[in-house]
Backbone as CSV, one residue per row, in Angstrom:
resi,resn,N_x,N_y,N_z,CA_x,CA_y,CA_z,C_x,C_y,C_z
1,UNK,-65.676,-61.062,-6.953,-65.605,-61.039,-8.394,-67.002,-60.901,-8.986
2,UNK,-68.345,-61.341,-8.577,-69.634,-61.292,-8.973,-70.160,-60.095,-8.674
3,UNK,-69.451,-59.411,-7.650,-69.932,-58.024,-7.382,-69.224,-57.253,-8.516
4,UNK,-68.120,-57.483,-9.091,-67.362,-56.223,-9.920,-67.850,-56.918,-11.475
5,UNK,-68.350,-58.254,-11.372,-68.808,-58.349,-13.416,-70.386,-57.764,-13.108
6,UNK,-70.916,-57.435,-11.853,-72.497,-57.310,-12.203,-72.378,-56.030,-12.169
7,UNK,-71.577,-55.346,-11.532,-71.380,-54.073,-11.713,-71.409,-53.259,-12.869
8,UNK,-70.012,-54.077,-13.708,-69.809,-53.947,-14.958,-71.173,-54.122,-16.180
9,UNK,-71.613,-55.046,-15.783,-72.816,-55.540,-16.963,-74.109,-55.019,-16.907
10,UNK,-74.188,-54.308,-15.801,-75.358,-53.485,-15.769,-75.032,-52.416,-16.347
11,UNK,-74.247,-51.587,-16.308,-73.590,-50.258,-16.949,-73.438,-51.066,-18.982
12,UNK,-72.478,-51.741,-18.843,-72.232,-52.559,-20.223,-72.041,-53.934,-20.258
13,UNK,-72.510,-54.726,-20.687,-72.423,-55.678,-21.074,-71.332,-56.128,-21.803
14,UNK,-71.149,-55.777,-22.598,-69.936,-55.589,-23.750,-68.538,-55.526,-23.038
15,UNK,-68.388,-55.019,-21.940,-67.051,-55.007,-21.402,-66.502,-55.472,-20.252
16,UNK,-65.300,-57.037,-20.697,-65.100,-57.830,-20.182,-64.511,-57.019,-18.610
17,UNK,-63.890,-57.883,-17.573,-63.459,-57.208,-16.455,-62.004,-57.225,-16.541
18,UNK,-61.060,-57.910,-17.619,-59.960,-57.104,-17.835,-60.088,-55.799,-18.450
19,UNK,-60.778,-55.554,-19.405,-61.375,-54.281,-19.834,-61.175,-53.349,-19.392
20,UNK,-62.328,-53.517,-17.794,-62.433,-52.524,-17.182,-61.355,-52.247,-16.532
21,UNK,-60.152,-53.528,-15.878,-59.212,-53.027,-15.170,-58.388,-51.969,-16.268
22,UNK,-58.065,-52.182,-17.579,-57.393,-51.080,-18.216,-58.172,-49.499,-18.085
23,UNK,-59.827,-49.434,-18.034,-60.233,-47.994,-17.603,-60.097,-47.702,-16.213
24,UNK,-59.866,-48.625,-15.316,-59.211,-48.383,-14.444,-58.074,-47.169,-13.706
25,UNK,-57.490,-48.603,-14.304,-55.489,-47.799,-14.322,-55.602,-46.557,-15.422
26,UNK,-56.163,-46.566,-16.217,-56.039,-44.951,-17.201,-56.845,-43.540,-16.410
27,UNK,-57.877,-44.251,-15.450,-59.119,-43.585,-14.437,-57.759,-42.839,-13.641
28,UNK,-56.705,-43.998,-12.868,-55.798,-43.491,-11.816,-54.481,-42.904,-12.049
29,UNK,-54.396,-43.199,-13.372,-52.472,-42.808,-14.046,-52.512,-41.629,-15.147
30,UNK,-53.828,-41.780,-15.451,-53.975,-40.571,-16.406,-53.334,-41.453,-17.834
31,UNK,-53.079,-40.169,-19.392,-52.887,-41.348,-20.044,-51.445,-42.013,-20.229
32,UNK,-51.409,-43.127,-20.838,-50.322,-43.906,-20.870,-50.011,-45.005,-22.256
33,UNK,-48.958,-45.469,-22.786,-48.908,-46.026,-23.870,-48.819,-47.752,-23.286
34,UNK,-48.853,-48.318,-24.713,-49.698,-49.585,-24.686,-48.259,-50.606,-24.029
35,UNK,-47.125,-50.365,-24.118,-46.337,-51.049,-23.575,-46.509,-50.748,-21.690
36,UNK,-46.642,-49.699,-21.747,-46.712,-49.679,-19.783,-48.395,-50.701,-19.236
37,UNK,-49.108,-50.019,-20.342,-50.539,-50.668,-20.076,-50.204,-52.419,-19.593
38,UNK,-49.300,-52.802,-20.803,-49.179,-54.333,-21.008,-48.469,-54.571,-19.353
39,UNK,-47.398,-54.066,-19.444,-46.706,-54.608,-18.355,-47.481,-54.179,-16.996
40,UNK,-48.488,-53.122,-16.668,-49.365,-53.035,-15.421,-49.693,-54.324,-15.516
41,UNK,-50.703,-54.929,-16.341,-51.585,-55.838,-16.515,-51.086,-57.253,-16.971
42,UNK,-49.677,-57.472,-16.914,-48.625,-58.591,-17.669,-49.574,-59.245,-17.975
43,UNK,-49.553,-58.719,-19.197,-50.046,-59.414,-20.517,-49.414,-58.861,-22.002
44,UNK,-49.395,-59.476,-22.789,-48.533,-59.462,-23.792,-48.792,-57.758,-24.498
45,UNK,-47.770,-57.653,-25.231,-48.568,-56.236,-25.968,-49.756,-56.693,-27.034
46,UNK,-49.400,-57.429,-27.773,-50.663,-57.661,-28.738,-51.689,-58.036,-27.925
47,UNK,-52.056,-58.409,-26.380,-53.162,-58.336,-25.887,-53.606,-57.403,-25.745
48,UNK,-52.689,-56.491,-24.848,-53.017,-54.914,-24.381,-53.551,-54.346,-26.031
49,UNK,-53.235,-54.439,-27.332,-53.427,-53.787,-28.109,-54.711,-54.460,-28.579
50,UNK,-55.181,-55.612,-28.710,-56.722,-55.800,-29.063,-57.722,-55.276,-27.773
51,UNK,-57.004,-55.088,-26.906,-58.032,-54.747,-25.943,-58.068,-53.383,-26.090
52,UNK,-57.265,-52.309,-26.528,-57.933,-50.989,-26.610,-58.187,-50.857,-27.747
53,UNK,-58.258,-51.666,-28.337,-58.829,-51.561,-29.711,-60.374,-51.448,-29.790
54,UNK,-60.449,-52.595,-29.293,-62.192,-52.569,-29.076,-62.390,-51.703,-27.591
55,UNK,-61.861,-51.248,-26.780,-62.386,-49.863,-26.148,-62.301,-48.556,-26.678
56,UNK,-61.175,-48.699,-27.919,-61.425,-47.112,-28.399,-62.687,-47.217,-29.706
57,UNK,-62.903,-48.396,-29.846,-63.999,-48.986,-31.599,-65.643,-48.462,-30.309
58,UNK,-65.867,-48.677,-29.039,-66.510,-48.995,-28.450,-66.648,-47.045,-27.491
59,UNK,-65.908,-46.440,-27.706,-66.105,-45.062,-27.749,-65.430,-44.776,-25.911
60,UNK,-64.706,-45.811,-25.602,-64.422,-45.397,-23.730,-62.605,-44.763,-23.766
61,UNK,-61.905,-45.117,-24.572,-60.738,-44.630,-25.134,-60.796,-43.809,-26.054
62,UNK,-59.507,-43.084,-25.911,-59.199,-42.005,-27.274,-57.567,-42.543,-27.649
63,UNK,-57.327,-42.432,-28.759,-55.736,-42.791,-29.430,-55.023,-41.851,-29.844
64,UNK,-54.326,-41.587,-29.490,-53.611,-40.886,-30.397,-51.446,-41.114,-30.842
65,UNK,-51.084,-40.525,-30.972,-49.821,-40.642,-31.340,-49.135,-40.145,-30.336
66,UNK,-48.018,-40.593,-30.288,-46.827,-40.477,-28.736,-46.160,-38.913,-28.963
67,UNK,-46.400,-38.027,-28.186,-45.775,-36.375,-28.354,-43.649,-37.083,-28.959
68,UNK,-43.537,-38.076,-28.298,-41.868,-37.669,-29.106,-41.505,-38.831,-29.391
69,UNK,-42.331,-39.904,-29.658,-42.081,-41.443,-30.655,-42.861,-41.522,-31.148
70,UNK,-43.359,-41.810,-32.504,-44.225,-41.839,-33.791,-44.256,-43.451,-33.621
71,UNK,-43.456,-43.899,-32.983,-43.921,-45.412,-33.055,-44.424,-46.003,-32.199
72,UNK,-44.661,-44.843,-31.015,-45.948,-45.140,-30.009,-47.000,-44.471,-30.343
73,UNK,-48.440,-45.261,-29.388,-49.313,-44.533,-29.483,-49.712,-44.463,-27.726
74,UNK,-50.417,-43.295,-27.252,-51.011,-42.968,-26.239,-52.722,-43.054,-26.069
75,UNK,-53.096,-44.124,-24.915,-54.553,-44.046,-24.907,-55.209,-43.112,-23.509
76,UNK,-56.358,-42.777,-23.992,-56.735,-41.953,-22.459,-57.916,-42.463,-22.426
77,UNK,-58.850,-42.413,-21.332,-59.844,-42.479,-21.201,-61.007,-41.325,-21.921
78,UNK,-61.205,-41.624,-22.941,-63.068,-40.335,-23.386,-63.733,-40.210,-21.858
79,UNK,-64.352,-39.379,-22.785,-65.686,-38.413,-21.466,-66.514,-39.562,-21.346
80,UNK,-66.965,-40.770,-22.094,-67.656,-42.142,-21.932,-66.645,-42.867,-20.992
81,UNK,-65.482,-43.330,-21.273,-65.152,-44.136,-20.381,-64.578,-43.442,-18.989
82,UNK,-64.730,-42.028,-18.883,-64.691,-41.564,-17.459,-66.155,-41.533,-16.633
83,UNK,-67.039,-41.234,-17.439,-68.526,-41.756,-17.218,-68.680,-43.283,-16.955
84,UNK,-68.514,-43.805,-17.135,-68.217,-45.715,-16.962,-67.697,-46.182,-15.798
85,UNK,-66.176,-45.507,-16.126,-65.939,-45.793,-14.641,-66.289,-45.360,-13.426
86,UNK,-66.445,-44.293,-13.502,-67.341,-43.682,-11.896,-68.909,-44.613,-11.717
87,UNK,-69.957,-44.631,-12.841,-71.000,-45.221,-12.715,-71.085,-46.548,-11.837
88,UNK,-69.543,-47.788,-12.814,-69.379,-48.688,-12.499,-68.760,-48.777,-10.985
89,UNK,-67.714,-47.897,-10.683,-67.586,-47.695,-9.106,-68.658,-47.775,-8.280
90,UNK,-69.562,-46.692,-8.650,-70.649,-46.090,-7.485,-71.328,-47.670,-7.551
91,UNK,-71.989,-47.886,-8.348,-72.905,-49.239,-8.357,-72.006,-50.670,-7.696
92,UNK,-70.839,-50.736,-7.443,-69.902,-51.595,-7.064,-69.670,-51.753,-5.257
93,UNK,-69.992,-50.333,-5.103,-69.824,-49.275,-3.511,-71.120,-49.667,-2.975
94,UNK,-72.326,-49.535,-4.117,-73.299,-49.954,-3.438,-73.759,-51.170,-3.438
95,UNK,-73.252,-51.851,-4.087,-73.686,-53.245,-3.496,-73.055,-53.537,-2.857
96,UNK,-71.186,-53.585,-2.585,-70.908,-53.973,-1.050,-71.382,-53.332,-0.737
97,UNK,-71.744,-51.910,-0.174,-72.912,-52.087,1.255,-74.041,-52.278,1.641
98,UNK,-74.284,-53.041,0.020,-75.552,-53.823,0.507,-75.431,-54.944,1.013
99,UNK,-75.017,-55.826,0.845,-74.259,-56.811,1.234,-73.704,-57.056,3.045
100,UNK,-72.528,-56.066,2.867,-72.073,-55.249,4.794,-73.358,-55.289,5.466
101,UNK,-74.228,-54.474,5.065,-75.853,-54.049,5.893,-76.389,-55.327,6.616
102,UNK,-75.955,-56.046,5.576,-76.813,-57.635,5.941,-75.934,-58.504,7.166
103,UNK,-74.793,-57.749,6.922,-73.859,-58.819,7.965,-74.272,-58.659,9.349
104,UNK,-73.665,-59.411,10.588,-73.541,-59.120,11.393,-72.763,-57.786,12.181
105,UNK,-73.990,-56.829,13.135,-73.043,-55.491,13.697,-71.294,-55.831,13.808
106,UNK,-70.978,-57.081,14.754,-69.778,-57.155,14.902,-69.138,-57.544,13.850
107,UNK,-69.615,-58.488,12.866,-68.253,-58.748,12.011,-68.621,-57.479,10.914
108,UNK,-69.571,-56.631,11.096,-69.234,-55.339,10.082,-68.432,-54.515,10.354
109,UNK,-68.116,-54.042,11.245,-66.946,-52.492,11.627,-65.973,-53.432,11.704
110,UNK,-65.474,-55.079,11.618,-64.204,-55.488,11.257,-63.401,-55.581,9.497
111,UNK,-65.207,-55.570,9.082,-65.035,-55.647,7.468,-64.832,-54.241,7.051
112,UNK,-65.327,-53.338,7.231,-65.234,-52.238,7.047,-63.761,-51.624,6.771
113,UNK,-63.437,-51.954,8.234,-61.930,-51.452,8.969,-60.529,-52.347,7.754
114,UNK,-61.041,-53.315,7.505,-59.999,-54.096,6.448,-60.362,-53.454,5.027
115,UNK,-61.384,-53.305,4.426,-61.617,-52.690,3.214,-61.169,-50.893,2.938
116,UNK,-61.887,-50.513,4.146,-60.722,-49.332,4.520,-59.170,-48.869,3.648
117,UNK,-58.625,-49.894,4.807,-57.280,-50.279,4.735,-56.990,-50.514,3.050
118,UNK,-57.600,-51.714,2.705,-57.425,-52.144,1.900,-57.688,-51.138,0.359
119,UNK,-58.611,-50.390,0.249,-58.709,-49.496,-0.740,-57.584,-48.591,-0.589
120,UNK,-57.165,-47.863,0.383,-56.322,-47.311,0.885,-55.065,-47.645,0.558
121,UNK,-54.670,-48.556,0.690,-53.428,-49.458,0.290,-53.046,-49.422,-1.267
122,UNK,-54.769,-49.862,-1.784,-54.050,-49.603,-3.245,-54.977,-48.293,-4.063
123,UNK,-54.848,-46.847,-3.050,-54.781,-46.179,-3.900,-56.224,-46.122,-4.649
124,UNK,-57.338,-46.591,-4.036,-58.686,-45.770,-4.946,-59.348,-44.954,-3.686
125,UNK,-59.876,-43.853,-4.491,-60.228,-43.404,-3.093,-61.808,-43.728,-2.493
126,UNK,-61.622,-43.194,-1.836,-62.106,-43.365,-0.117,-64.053,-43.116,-0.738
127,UNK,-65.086,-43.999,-0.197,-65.988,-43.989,-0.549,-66.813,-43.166,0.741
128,UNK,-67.965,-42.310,0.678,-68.656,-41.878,1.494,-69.769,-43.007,1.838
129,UNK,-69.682,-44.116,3.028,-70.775,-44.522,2.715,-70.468,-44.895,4.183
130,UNK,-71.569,-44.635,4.677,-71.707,-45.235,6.291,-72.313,-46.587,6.440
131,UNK,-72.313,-46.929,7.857,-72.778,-48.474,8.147,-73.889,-48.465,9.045
């Protein structure tokens, strides 16, 4: 968790790490309205809705209106918050392996081999970074 808020706070300060999990999921699903947002993230809708509020006030979202319900709205990620999130990735990638580097040879190609897996599992992709 100290690796993904320092990540975050070096890039911005300003944006909490539920935050970022919503540029996240918009990074991997493309865009989506504020009721699916809520229920990814079970949290209420009026949460999900102050929270892209201040990401679209804050320039990393765009809003707009639902193509065939007027009583939704659809958020996407801006060219800032697709910039954000990759930054915040890469800087995230590199400190675990800064971190890995330091470990022991053997318990590294076991950590590796589970994080692997584990990114894999849920779907972010695959980092270029050797050991």
């Amino acid at each position: 968790m100290a690796i993904s808020a320092r990540s975050i706070a070096d890039i911005d300060d300003s944006i909490t790490i539920p935050q970022f999990r919503v540029l996240v999921i918009l990074s991997m699903r493309g865009p989506s309205n504020l009721s699916t947002l809520a229920g990814l993230l079970d949290v209420q809708p009026s949460t999900i809705g102050r929270m892209v509020e201040r990401l679209v006030t804050a320039g990393l979202l765009e809003r707009r209106p639902h193509p065939s319900s007027r009583r939704e709205l659809v958020v996407e990620l801006s060219a800032r918050g697709r910039k954000t999130v990759r930054t915040v990735t890469m800087r995230r990638r590199m400190e675990i392996a800064r971190v890995v580097e330091a470990m022991p040879a053997r318990q590294r190609q076991g950590l590796v081999d589970a994080l692997t897996a584990f990114t894999a599992a849920g779907g972010e992709p695959a980092a270029d970074i050797d050991f």
